[in-house]
Short mmCIF file of C-alpha atoms in Angstrom, two decimals:
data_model
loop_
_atom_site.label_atom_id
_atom_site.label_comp_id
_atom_site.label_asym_id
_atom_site.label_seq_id
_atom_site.Cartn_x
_atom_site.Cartn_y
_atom_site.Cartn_z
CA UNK K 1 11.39 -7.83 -2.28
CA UNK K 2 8.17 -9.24 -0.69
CA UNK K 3 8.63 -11.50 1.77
CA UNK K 4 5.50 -13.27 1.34
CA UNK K 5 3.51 -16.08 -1.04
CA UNK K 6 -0.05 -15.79 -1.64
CA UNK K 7 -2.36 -17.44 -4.43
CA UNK K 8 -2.74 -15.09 -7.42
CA UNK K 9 -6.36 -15.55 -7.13
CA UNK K 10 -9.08 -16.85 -5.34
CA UNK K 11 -13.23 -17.14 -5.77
CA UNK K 12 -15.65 -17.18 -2.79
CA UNK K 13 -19.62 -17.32 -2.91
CA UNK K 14 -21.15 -14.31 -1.82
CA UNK K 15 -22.25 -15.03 1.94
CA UNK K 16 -19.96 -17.84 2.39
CA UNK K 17 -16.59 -17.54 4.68
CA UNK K 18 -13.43 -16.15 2.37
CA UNK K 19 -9.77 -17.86 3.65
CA UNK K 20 -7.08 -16.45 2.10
CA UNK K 21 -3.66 -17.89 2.96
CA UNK K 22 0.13 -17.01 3.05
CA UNK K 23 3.16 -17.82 3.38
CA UNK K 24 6.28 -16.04 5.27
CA UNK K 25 8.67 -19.06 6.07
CA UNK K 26 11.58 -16.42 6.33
CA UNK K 27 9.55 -14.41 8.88
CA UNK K 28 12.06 -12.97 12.18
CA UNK K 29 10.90 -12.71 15.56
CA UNK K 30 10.11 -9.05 15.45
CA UNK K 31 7.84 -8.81 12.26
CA UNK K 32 4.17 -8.49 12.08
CA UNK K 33 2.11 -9.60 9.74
CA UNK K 34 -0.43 -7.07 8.18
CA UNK K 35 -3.26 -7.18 5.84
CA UNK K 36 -4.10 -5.06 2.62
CA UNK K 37 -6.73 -4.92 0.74
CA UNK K 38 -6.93 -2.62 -2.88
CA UNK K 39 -10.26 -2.43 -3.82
CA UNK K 40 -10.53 -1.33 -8.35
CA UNK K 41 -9.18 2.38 -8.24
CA UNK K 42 -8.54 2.79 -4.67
CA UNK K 43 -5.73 3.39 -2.73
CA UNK K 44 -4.86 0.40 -0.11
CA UNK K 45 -6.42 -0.11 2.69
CA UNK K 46 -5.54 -1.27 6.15
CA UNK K 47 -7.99 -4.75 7.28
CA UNK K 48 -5.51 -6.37 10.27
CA UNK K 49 -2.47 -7.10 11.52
CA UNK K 50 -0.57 -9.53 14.16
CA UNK K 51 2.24 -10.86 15.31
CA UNK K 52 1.43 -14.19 17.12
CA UNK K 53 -1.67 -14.33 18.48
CA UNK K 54 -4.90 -14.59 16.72
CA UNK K 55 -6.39 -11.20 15.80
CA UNK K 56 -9.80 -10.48 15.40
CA UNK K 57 -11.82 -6.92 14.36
CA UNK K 58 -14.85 -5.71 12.55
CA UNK K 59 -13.63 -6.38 8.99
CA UNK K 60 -11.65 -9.61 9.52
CA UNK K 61 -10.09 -12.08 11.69
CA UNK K 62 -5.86 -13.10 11.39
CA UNK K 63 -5.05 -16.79 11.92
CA UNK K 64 -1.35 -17.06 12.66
CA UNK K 65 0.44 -21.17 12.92
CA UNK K 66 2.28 -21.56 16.22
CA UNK K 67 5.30 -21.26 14.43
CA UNK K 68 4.45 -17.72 12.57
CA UNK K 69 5.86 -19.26 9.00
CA UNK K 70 1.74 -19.23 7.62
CA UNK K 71 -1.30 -16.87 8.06
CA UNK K 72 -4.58 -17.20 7.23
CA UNK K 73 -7.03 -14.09 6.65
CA UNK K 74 -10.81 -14.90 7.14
CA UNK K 75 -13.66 -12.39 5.67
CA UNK K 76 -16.47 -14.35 7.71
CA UNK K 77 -19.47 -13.76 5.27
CA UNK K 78 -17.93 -12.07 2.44
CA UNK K 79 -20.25 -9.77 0.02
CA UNK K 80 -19.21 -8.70 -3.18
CA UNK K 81 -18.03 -5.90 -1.95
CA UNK K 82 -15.13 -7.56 -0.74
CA UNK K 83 -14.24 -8.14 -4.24
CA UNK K 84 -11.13 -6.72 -3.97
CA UNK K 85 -7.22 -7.21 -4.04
CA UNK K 86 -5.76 -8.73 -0.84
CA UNK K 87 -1.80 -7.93 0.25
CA UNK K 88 -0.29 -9.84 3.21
CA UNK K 89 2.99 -7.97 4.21
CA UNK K 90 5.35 -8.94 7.18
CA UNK K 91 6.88 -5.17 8.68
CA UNK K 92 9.50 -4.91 11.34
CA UNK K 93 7.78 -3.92 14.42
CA UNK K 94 4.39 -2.38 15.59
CA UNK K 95 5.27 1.33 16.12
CA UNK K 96 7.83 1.71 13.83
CA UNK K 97 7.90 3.13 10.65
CA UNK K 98 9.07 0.95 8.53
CA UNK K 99 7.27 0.73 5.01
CA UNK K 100 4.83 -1.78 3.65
CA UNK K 101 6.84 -3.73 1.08
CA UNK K 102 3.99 -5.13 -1.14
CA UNK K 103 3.58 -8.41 -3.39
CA UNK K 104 1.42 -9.02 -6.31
CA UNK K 105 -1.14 -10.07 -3.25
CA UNK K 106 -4.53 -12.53 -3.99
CA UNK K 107 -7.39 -11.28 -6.13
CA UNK K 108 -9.82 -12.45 -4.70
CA UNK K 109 -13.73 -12.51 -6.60
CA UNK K 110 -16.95 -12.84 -4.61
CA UNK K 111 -19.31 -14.19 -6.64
CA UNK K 112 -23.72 -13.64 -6.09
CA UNK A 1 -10.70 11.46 10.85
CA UNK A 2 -9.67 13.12 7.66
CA UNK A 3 -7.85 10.69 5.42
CA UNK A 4 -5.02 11.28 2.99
CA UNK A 5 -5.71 13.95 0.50
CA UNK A 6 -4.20 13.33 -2.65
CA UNK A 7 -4.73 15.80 -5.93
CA UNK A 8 -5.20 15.54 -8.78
CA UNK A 9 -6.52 12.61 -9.29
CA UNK A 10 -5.63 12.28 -12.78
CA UNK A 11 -3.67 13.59 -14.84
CA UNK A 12 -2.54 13.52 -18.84
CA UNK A 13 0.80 14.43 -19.93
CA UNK A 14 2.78 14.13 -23.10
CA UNK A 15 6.43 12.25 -22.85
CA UNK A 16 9.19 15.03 -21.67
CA UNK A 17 6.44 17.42 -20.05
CA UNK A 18 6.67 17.42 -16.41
CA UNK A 19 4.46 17.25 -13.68
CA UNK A 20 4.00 17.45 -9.90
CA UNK A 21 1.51 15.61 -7.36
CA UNK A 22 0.37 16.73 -4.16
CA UNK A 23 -0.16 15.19 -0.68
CA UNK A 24 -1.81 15.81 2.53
CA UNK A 25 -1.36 13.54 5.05
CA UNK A 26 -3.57 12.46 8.09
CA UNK A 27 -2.72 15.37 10.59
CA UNK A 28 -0.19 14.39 13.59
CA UNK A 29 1.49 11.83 11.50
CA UNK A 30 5.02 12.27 10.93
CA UNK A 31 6.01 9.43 8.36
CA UNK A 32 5.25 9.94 4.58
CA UNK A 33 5.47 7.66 1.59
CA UNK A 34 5.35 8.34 -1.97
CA UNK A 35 4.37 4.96 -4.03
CA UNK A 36 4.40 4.28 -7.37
CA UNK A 37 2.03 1.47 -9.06
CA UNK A 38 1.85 -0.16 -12.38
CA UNK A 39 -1.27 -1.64 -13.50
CA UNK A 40 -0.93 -5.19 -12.20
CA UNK A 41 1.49 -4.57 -9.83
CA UNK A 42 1.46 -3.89 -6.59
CA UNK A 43 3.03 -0.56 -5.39
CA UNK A 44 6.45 0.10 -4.58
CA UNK A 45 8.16 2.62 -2.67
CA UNK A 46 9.84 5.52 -3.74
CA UNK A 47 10.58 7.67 -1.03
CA UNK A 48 9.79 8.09 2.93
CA UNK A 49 10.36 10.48 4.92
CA UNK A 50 10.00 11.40 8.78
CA UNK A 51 8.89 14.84 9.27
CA UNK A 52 10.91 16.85 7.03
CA UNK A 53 13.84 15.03 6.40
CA UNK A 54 14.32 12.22 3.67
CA UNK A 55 14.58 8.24 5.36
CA UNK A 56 14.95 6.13 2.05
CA UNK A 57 14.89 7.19 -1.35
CA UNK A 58 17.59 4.20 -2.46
CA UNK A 59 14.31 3.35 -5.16
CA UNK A 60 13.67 6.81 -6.46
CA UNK A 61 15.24 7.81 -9.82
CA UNK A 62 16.43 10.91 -8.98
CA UNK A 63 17.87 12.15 -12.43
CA UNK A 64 13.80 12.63 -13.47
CA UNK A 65 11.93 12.35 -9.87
CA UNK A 66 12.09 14.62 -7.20
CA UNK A 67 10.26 14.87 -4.09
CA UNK A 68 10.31 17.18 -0.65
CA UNK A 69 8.18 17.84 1.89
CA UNK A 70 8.31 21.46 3.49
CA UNK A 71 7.86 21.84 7.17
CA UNK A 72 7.13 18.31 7.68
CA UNK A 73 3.31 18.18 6.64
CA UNK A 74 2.22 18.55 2.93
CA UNK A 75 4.51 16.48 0.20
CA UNK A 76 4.93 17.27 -3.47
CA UNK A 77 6.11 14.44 -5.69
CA UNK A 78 7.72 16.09 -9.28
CA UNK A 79 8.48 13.94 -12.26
CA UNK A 80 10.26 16.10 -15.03
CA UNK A 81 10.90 15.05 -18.07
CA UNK A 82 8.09 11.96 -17.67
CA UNK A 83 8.65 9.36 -20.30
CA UNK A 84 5.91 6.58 -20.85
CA UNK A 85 6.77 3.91 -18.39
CA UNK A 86 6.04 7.08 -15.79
CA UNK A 87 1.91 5.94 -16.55
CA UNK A 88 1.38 4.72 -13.08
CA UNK A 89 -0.73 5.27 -10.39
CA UNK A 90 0.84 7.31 -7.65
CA UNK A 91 0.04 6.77 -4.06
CA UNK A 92 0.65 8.64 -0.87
CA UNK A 93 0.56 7.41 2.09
CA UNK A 94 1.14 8.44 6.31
CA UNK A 95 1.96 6.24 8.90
CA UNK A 96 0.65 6.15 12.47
CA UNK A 97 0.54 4.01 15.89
CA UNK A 98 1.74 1.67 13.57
CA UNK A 99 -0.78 1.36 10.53
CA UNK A 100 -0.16 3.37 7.10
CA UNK A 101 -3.10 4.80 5.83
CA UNK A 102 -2.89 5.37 1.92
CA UNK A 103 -4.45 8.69 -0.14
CA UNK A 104 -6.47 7.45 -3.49
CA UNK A 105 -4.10 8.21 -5.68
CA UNK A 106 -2.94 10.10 -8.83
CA UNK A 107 -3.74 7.88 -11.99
CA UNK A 108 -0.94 9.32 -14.40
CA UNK A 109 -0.89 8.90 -18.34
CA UNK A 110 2.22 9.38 -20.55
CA UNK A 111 1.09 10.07 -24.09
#
């Protein structure tokens, strides 16, 4: 099972910052956090990932609390392209190969 | 960087036929998934493996499913007989330095 809580849905305005938020209370000491996004008739796709420290990259920045139980994901100007599906997954370890156990995730709508 | 191949990349199929899916993952990487998704749902594992050999299949039903993956690179993915809560949307995916990158998918209808 997930170990994870997100909104079912969300709406942003086209331009404006999208937050989308989570919540892994049961997360251990060696999990990262990772973000998915699904965009209509696509397979997943990788946007970030972290384990304590704030994460930024070209497609998104991670906001992690000091005490790892919440995450925030931040599309800084989101177009409606981002209209998409959003998965935040907590995975044992960086390297390993342990699989992405997915939620129902946030669908989130950008709107013009 | 080539991506995951997946083909086809649809597929119709009446209840008790069977069928097979095929994968190519991103070269180099030695951990495969096989996903299934239902429309609304997000997807859920079937099977992993690392290189050739099978690491969890605890969620595939193996008296209709099979799956293998010969010399450690390509993957098939075999339903037979399907039945109609087979229509899914079935995803591979490889896993590398520590981020999985998923194939489109095979959008599969049980009539």
């Amino acid at each position: 099972d997930a170990k994870t809580t997100q909104p079912p849905s969300m709406d942003c305005a086209e331009g404006r910052a999208a937050n989308l938020p989570c919540n892994h209370s049961t997360i251990s000491g060696n999990e990262y956090v990772y973000w998915y996004r699904q965009i209509h008739s696509q397979g997943p796709q990788y946007i970030i990932h972290g384990l304590k420290n704030n994460e930024t990259n070209e497609m998104a920045s991670l906001i992690i609390t000091e005490d790892r139980k919440s995450s925030t994901l931040i599309l800084p100007h989101a177009t409606l392209r981002d209209t998409a599906v959003y998965y935040c997954i907590v995975r044992v370890g960086q390297l390993g190969n342990t699989p992405l156990v997915f939620g129902k995730g946030t669908r989130l709508s950008v709107i013009a | 960087e080539a991506g995951v191949a997946q083909s086809p990349r649809y597929k119709i199929i009446e209840k008790r036929q069977s069928v097979a899916f095929w994968c190519n993952p991103i070269s180099g990487h030695a951990t495969l998934y096989w996903y299934q998704q239902i429309l609304g749902q997000g997807p859920k594992l079937l099977i992993q493996f690392q290189n050739n050999g099978v690491v969890d299949d605890s969620q595939l039903p193996k008296d209709r499913f099979s799956a293998e993956r010969l010399k450690g690179v390509d993957s098939t993915l075999k339903i037979q007989p399907a039945k109609l809560e087979d229509s899914a949307v079935y995803l591979c995916a490889s896993s590398g330095l520590g981020k999985a990158f998923f194939g489109q998918g095979t959008r599969l209808t049980v009539v």
